Amino acid sequence: MIAASLPAPAATRPVEFINGIKDTLPMIVGAIPFAILFGALGTNAGLSPAAVAGMSLFVFAGSAQFIASGLVQQNISLVVIIITTLIVNLRHALYAASLAPYMKHLGQTWLLPLAFWLTDETYAIVIRRYARLEEAAPYKHWYHLGSAVAMYVNWQVFTWVGMFAGSQLQGLATWGLEFAMVVTFIGIVVPIIRTRPMLVCAVVAGGVAVLLNDLPNKAGLLLAAFAGIVAGMLLEQAAPPDSSRSATL
Amino acid sequence: MNEALLIFGMFLVTFLARYPLLVIVGRVALPQRVFRALRYVPVAVLTAIIVPAMLQPAGRLEVSFTNAYLVAGVVATGIAWRTRGLLPTIGGGMLVFVLWRVLVPGAGG
């Protein structure tokens, strides 16, 4: 610990914004195939091109869009699709709750768009920035903005690429592009599993998700996540992690 | 299907998941327990998405070497564990996935 060093100068708004984009680049690599897949599948599922583009523009939630286009193809009713979307996206409420303490100084002009742009990827990137509690960093929300805008623009562009590619390339839907999302999430999750309760949380959540995979409307996802959280917390209570190894997200 | 209504409905429920807690949680005091629970959220939710996608890519359990999702997912997990880097994990995992489906008989889609 250096005692008497001068504080580093605060990162400026543009620096934070650019760093937010840069740190999100790996996530963008993972989102590109997934956006292409959605663009291709959405049109194949019977959605109009306007609806495919509109869903990416206004809903902006990859896995929910993906699931919704599958339900459209099966002629599932509109109400059921919307309820399923809610369940699949409820995890964003948890992300929001986790980010909120770091964003309470922001006004609605920041909160509304940043809420709309909340994704797994941006959450995983920006929570690390927010949680770094150095003194002179008043513009972390610009970092957040950079990450969010980069994900959003990328998602729009490659939805369109997918719409055109889907009509040109036979069998794009069978290439397994959805694996890009899986591997992105692996890249997010594994490094933050640093304590035994975290590991148990992951094992329980994963196991329950497999067991309940057949429940309708992806209800198994939420139950599995809940089971994982409870398991992690119970273990943490039983044996508090020693401070040197405790995880900070 | 009324597509405009579909998109509006999906937008609304998604925004209602994303926005309210962002505003509320910062402004009302929450018990410490809630914050501890929140630290488990990303691990729990994302693992609950990942594991079925690896083990049940077509809806039924498929523990075999011809399941490219499982093989590449395990490799990606190993890379992530060793490097803790996003790009090697995503790039390496996708590479193994593509190669496995091309090269291993029965693993293609």
Coordinates of C-alpha atoms in Angstrom, one line a residue:
Chain A
M1 CA 0.0 0.0 0.0
I2 CA 1.4 3.3 -1.0
A3 CA 0.5 5.9 1.6
A4 CA 1.2 9.3 0.3
S5 CA 0.8 9.1 -3.5
L6 CA -1.3 11.6 -5.3
P7 CA -4.6 10.4 -6.5
A8 CA -4.7 9.5 -10.2
P9 CA -6.6 12.0 -12.3
A10 CA -10.2 11.0 -13.0
A11 CA -10.9 9.4 -16.3
T12 CA -12.8 11.8 -18.5
R13 CA -16.2 11.1 -20.0
P14 CA -14.8 10.2 -23.5
V15 CA -12.2 7.9 -21.9
E16 CA -14.8 6.1 -19.9
F17 CA -17.1 5.8 -22.9
I18 CA -14.3 4.4 -25.1
N19 CA -13.1 2.0 -22.4
G20 CA -16.7 0.8 -22.0
I21 CA -16.8 -0.1 -25.7
K22 CA -13.4 -1.7 -25.6
D23 CA -14.1 -3.9 -22.6
T24 CA -17.3 -5.0 -24.3
L25 CA -15.7 -6.1 -27.6
P26 CA -15.4 -9.8 -26.5
M27 CA -19.1 -9.8 -25.8
I28 CA -19.7 -8.3 -29.2
V29 CA -17.8 -11.2 -30.8
G30 CA -20.2 -13.6 -29.0
A31 CA -23.3 -11.6 -29.9
I32 CA -22.7 -11.4 -33.6
P33 CA -23.5 -15.0 -34.5
F34 CA -26.5 -14.9 -32.2
A35 CA -27.9 -11.7 -33.8
I36 CA -27.4 -13.3 -37.2
L37 CA -29.2 -16.4 -36.1
F38 CA -32.1 -14.4 -34.7
G39 CA -32.4 -12.4 -38.0
A40 CA -32.4 -15.6 -40.0
L41 CA -34.7 -17.6 -37.7
G42 CA -37.1 -14.7 -37.2
T43 CA -37.9 -14.4 -40.9
N44 CA -38.1 -18.2 -41.3
A45 CA -40.5 -18.3 -38.3
G46 CA -43.0 -16.2 -40.3
L47 CA -42.3 -12.8 -38.8
S48 CA -42.2 -9.9 -41.3
P49 CA -38.8 -8.3 -41.8
A50 CA -40.2 -5.2 -40.1
A51 CA -41.2 -7.2 -37.1
V52 CA -37.7 -8.9 -36.9
A53 CA -36.0 -5.5 -37.1
G54 CA -38.5 -4.0 -34.8
M55 CA -38.0 -6.6 -32.2
S56 CA -34.3 -6.0 -32.1
L57 CA -34.9 -2.3 -32.0
F58 CA -37.5 -2.1 -29.3
V59 CA -37.2 -5.3 -27.2
F60 CA -33.4 -5.8 -27.4
A61 CA -33.2 -9.0 -25.5
G62 CA -31.4 -11.8 -27.4
S63 CA -32.6 -15.0 -25.7
A64 CA -36.2 -13.7 -25.4
Q65 CA -36.3 -12.7 -29.1
F66 CA -35.0 -16.1 -30.0
I67 CA -37.5 -17.9 -27.9
A68 CA -40.4 -15.7 -29.1
S69 CA -39.6 -16.4 -32.8
G70 CA -39.7 -20.1 -32.0
L71 CA -43.1 -19.7 -30.4
V72 CA -44.4 -17.6 -33.3
Q73 CA -43.4 -20.5 -35.6
Q74 CA -45.5 -22.9 -33.4
N75 CA -48.5 -20.5 -33.6
I76 CA -48.5 -20.0 -29.9
S77 CA -50.8 -17.2 -28.8
L78 CA -49.6 -13.6 -28.3
V79 CA -50.4 -13.6 -24.6
V80 CA -48.3 -16.7 -23.9
I81 CA -45.4 -15.3 -25.9
I82 CA -45.4 -12.1 -23.9
I83 CA -45.6 -14.0 -20.6
T84 CA -42.7 -16.2 -21.6
T85 CA -40.8 -13.1 -22.5
L86 CA -41.4 -11.7 -19.1
I87 CA -40.2 -14.9 -17.3
V88 CA -37.1 -15.2 -19.5
N89 CA -36.2 -11.5 -18.9
L90 CA -37.0 -11.4 -15.2
R91 CA -33.3 -11.9 -14.5
H92 CA -32.8 -8.3 -15.7
A93 CA -34.7 -7.2 -12.6
L94 CA -32.0 -8.9 -10.5
Y95 CA -29.3 -7.2 -12.6
A96 CA -31.0 -3.9 -12.1
A97 CA -31.2 -4.4 -8.4
S98 CA -27.5 -5.2 -8.3
L99 CA -26.6 -2.1 -10.4
A100 CA -28.9 0.3 -8.7
P101 CA -26.8 1.2 -5.6
Y102 CA -24.1 2.5 -8.0
M103 CA -26.5 4.5 -10.1
K104 CA -28.6 6.3 -7.5
H105 CA -27.0 9.7 -8.3
L106 CA -28.2 9.5 -11.9
G107 CA -31.3 11.2 -13.2
Q108 CA -34.0 9.8 -15.4
T109 CA -32.3 10.9 -18.6
W110 CA -29.6 8.3 -17.7
L111 CA -31.7 5.7 -16.0
L112 CA -34.3 5.2 -18.7
P113 CA -32.0 4.5 -21.6
L114 CA -29.5 2.5 -19.5
A115 CA -32.4 0.4 -18.2
F116 CA -33.7 -0.2 -21.7
W117 CA -30.2 -1.2 -22.8
L118 CA -29.5 -3.6 -19.9
T119 CA -28.3 -7.0 -21.1
D120 CA -26.4 -9.9 -19.6
E121 CA -23.3 -8.8 -21.4
T122 CA -23.3 -5.2 -20.4
Y123 CA -24.3 -6.1 -16.9
A124 CA -21.3 -8.4 -16.6
I125 CA -18.9 -5.8 -17.9
V126 CA -20.1 -2.7 -16.1
I127 CA -20.7 -4.3 -12.7
R128 CA -16.9 -4.8 -12.5
R129 CA -16.3 -1.2 -13.3
Y130 CA -18.8 0.1 -10.8
A131 CA -17.6 -2.3 -8.1
R132 CA -14.0 -0.9 -8.4
L133 CA -14.3 1.7 -5.7
E134 CA -11.5 4.0 -6.5
E135 CA -12.0 7.6 -5.5
A136 CA -11.7 9.7 -8.6
A137 CA -14.0 8.1 -11.1
P138 CA -17.2 10.2 -11.3
Y139 CA -18.0 9.1 -14.9
K140 CA -18.5 5.4 -14.6
H141 CA -22.0 5.8 -16.1
W142 CA -20.2 6.9 -19.3
Y143 CA -18.4 3.6 -19.3
H144 CA -21.8 1.9 -18.9
L145 CA -23.2 4.0 -21.8
G146 CA -20.3 3.0 -24.1
S147 CA -20.9 -0.7 -23.3
A148 CA -24.6 -0.4 -23.8
V149 CA -24.5 1.6 -27.1
A150 CA -21.9 -0.8 -28.5
M151 CA -24.1 -3.8 -27.8
Y152 CA -27.2 -2.1 -29.1
V153 CA -25.7 -0.9 -32.4
N154 CA -24.0 -4.3 -33.0
W155 CA -27.3 -6.1 -32.3
Q156 CA -29.2 -4.0 -34.9
V157 CA -26.6 -4.4 -37.6
F158 CA -26.2 -8.1 -37.3
T159 CA -30.0 -8.7 -37.0
W160 CA -30.1 -7.2 -40.5
V161 CA -27.2 -9.2 -41.7
G162 CA -29.1 -12.3 -40.4
M163 CA -32.3 -11.3 -42.2
F164 CA -30.4 -11.1 -45.5
A165 CA -28.1 -14.1 -44.9
G166 CA -31.0 -16.2 -43.8
S167 CA -32.6 -15.9 -47.2
Q168 CA -29.3 -16.5 -49.0
L169 CA -27.7 -19.4 -47.1
Q170 CA -29.5 -22.7 -46.9
G171 CA -29.7 -24.2 -43.4
L172 CA -28.2 -21.3 -41.5
A173 CA -30.4 -22.3 -38.6
T174 CA -28.7 -25.7 -38.3
W175 CA -25.2 -24.3 -38.0
G176 CA -25.5 -24.1 -34.2
L177 CA -24.9 -20.3 -34.0
E178 CA -26.8 -20.3 -30.7
F179 CA -23.7 -21.8 -29.2
A180 CA -22.2 -18.3 -29.3
M181 CA -24.5 -17.3 -26.5
V182 CA -23.6 -20.3 -24.5
V183 CA -19.9 -19.7 -24.8
T184 CA -20.3 -16.0 -24.0
F185 CA -22.1 -16.8 -20.8
I186 CA -19.4 -19.4 -19.9
G187 CA -16.9 -16.6 -20.3
I188 CA -18.9 -14.4 -18.0
V189 CA -19.7 -17.0 -15.3
V190 CA -16.5 -19.1 -14.8
P191 CA -14.2 -16.2 -13.8
I192 CA -16.6 -15.0 -11.1
I193 CA -16.9 -18.4 -9.5
R194 CA -14.2 -17.9 -6.9
T195 CA -15.7 -19.2 -3.7
R196 CA -17.2 -22.5 -2.6
P197 CA -20.7 -21.0 -2.1
M198 CA -20.5 -19.6 -5.7
L199 CA -19.5 -23.0 -7.0
V200 CA -22.4 -24.7 -5.2
C201 CA -24.8 -22.0 -6.5
A202 CA -23.7 -22.8 -10.0
V203 CA -23.9 -26.6 -9.6
V204 CA -27.4 -26.4 -8.0
A205 CA -28.7 -23.9 -10.6
G206 CA -27.4 -25.9 -13.5
G207 CA -28.7 -29.2 -12.1
V208 CA -32.1 -27.9 -11.4
A209 CA -32.3 -26.2 -14.8
V210 CA -31.6 -29.6 -16.5
L211 CA -34.2 -31.4 -14.4
L212 CA -36.9 -28.7 -15.0
N213 CA -36.0 -28.0 -18.6
D214 CA -39.4 -29.4 -19.7
L215 CA -41.5 -26.9 -17.7
P216 CA -43.5 -24.6 -19.9
N217 CA -42.6 -21.0 -20.6
K218 CA -39.0 -21.4 -19.3
A219 CA -40.3 -21.5 -15.8
G220 CA -37.5 -23.9 -15.0
L221 CA -34.9 -21.2 -15.6
L222 CA -36.3 -19.0 -12.9
L223 CA -36.8 -21.8 -10.4
A224 CA -33.3 -23.1 -11.0
A225 CA -31.8 -19.7 -10.5
F226 CA -33.7 -19.3 -7.3
A227 CA -32.5 -22.7 -6.0
G228 CA -28.9 -21.8 -6.9
I229 CA -29.1 -18.5 -5.0
V230 CA -30.6 -20.1 -1.9
A231 CA -28.0 -22.9 -2.0
G232 CA -25.1 -20.4 -2.2
M233 CA -26.5 -18.3 0.6
L234 CA -27.2 -21.2 2.9
L235 CA -23.6 -22.4 2.5
E236 CA -22.2 -19.0 3.0
Q237 CA -24.1 -18.7 6.2
A238 CA -23.0 -22.1 7.4
A239 CA -19.3 -21.4 6.7
P240 CA -18.6 -17.7 6.0
P241 CA -15.9 -17.4 3.3
D242 CA -12.5 -16.4 4.6
S243 CA -12.0 -12.8 3.6
S244 CA -8.9 -13.3 1.4
R245 CA -10.9 -15.5 -1.0
S246 CA -14.3 -13.9 -0.8
A247 CA -15.6 -12.8 -4.2
T248 CA -16.4 -9.3 -5.3
L249 CA -18.3 -9.1 -8.6
Chain B
M1 CA -50.6 -12.4 -35.3
N2 CA -50.6 -8.7 -34.7
E3 CA -46.9 -8.0 -34.9
A4 CA -47.0 -4.5 -33.6
L5 CA -48.9 -5.6 -30.5
L6 CA -46.5 -8.5 -30.0
I7 CA -43.4 -6.2 -30.1
F8 CA -45.1 -3.6 -27.9
G9 CA -46.0 -6.3 -25.3
M10 CA -42.5 -7.8 -25.4
F11 CA -41.0 -4.3 -25.0
L12 CA -43.3 -3.5 -22.1
V13 CA -42.6 -6.6 -20.0
T14 CA -38.9 -6.5 -20.8
F15 CA -38.7 -2.8 -19.8
L16 CA -40.7 -3.6 -16.6
A17 CA -38.1 -6.2 -15.7
R18 CA -35.2 -3.8 -16.4
Y19 CA -36.3 -0.4 -15.1
P20 CA -38.2 -0.3 -11.8
L21 CA -35.6 -1.9 -9.5
L22 CA -32.9 0.3 -11.0
V23 CA -34.8 3.2 -9.6
I24 CA -36.1 1.8 -6.4
V25 CA -33.2 -0.1 -5.0
G26 CA -30.8 2.8 -4.9
R27 CA -33.3 5.0 -3.1
V28 CA -34.6 2.7 -0.3
A29 CA -32.4 0.9 2.2
L30 CA -32.3 -2.8 1.6
P31 CA -31.2 -5.4 4.2
Q32 CA -27.6 -6.6 3.8
R33 CA -29.0 -10.1 3.1
V34 CA -30.5 -8.9 -0.2
F35 CA -27.2 -7.5 -1.4
R36 CA -25.5 -10.8 -0.5
A37 CA -28.2 -12.7 -2.5
L38 CA -27.7 -10.3 -5.5
R39 CA -24.1 -11.4 -5.8
Y40 CA -25.3 -14.9 -6.7
V41 CA -27.7 -13.7 -9.4
P42 CA -25.4 -13.7 -12.5
V43 CA -23.9 -17.1 -11.6
A44 CA -27.3 -18.7 -10.9
V45 CA -29.1 -17.3 -13.9
L46 CA -26.4 -17.7 -16.5
T47 CA -25.5 -21.2 -15.3
A48 CA -29.2 -22.1 -15.5
I49 CA -29.1 -21.1 -19.1
I50 CA -25.8 -22.6 -20.0
V51 CA -26.1 -26.1 -18.6
P52 CA -29.3 -27.2 -20.3
A53 CA -28.0 -25.7 -23.5
M54 CA -24.9 -27.9 -23.3
L55 CA -26.6 -31.1 -22.0
Q56 CA -29.9 -30.9 -23.8
P57 CA -29.3 -29.0 -27.0
A58 CA -32.2 -30.7 -28.7
G59 CA -34.4 -30.9 -25.6
R60 CA -33.4 -34.3 -24.4
L61 CA -30.4 -35.3 -22.3
E62 CA -27.4 -36.0 -24.6
V63 CA -24.2 -37.0 -22.7
S64 CA -21.9 -38.1 -25.6
F65 CA -18.9 -37.2 -27.6
T66 CA -21.0 -36.4 -30.6
N67 CA -22.7 -33.6 -28.6
A68 CA -20.6 -30.7 -29.9
Y69 CA -22.4 -28.3 -27.4
L70 CA -21.2 -30.4 -24.5
V71 CA -17.6 -30.9 -25.7
A72 CA -17.0 -27.3 -26.8
G73 CA -18.8 -26.1 -23.6
V74 CA -16.5 -28.1 -21.4
V75 CA -13.4 -26.9 -23.3
A76 CA -14.6 -23.3 -23.0
T77 CA -15.1 -23.8 -19.3
G78 CA -11.6 -25.0 -19.0
I79 CA -10.2 -22.1 -21.0
A80 CA -12.2 -19.6 -18.9
W81 CA -11.0 -21.3 -15.7
R82 CA -7.3 -21.1 -16.8
T83 CA -7.2 -17.7 -18.5
R84 CA -10.1 -15.9 -16.9
G85 CA -10.2 -14.1 -20.3
L86 CA -13.4 -13.5 -22.3
L87 CA -11.9 -13.4 -25.7
P88 CA -9.9 -16.7 -25.5
T89 CA -13.0 -18.4 -24.0
I90 CA -15.4 -17.2 -26.7
G91 CA -13.0 -17.6 -29.6
G92 CA -11.6 -21.0 -28.4
G93 CA -15.0 -22.3 -27.5
M94 CA -16.5 -21.4 -30.9
L95 CA -13.5 -22.8 -32.8
V96 CA -13.8 -26.2 -31.0
F97 CA -17.5 -26.2 -31.6
V98 CA -17.2 -25.6 -35.3
L99 CA -14.3 -28.0 -35.8
W100 CA -16.1 -30.7 -33.8
R101 CA -19.2 -30.5 -35.9
V102 CA -17.2 -30.6 -39.1
L103 CA -14.7 -33.3 -38.2
V104 CA -16.4 -35.7 -35.8
P105 CA -18.9 -38.1 -37.5
G106 CA -22.4 -37.7 -36.1
A107 CA -21.7 -34.4 -34.4
G108 CA -22.9 -32.2 -37.2
G109 CA -26.3 -30.5 -37.0

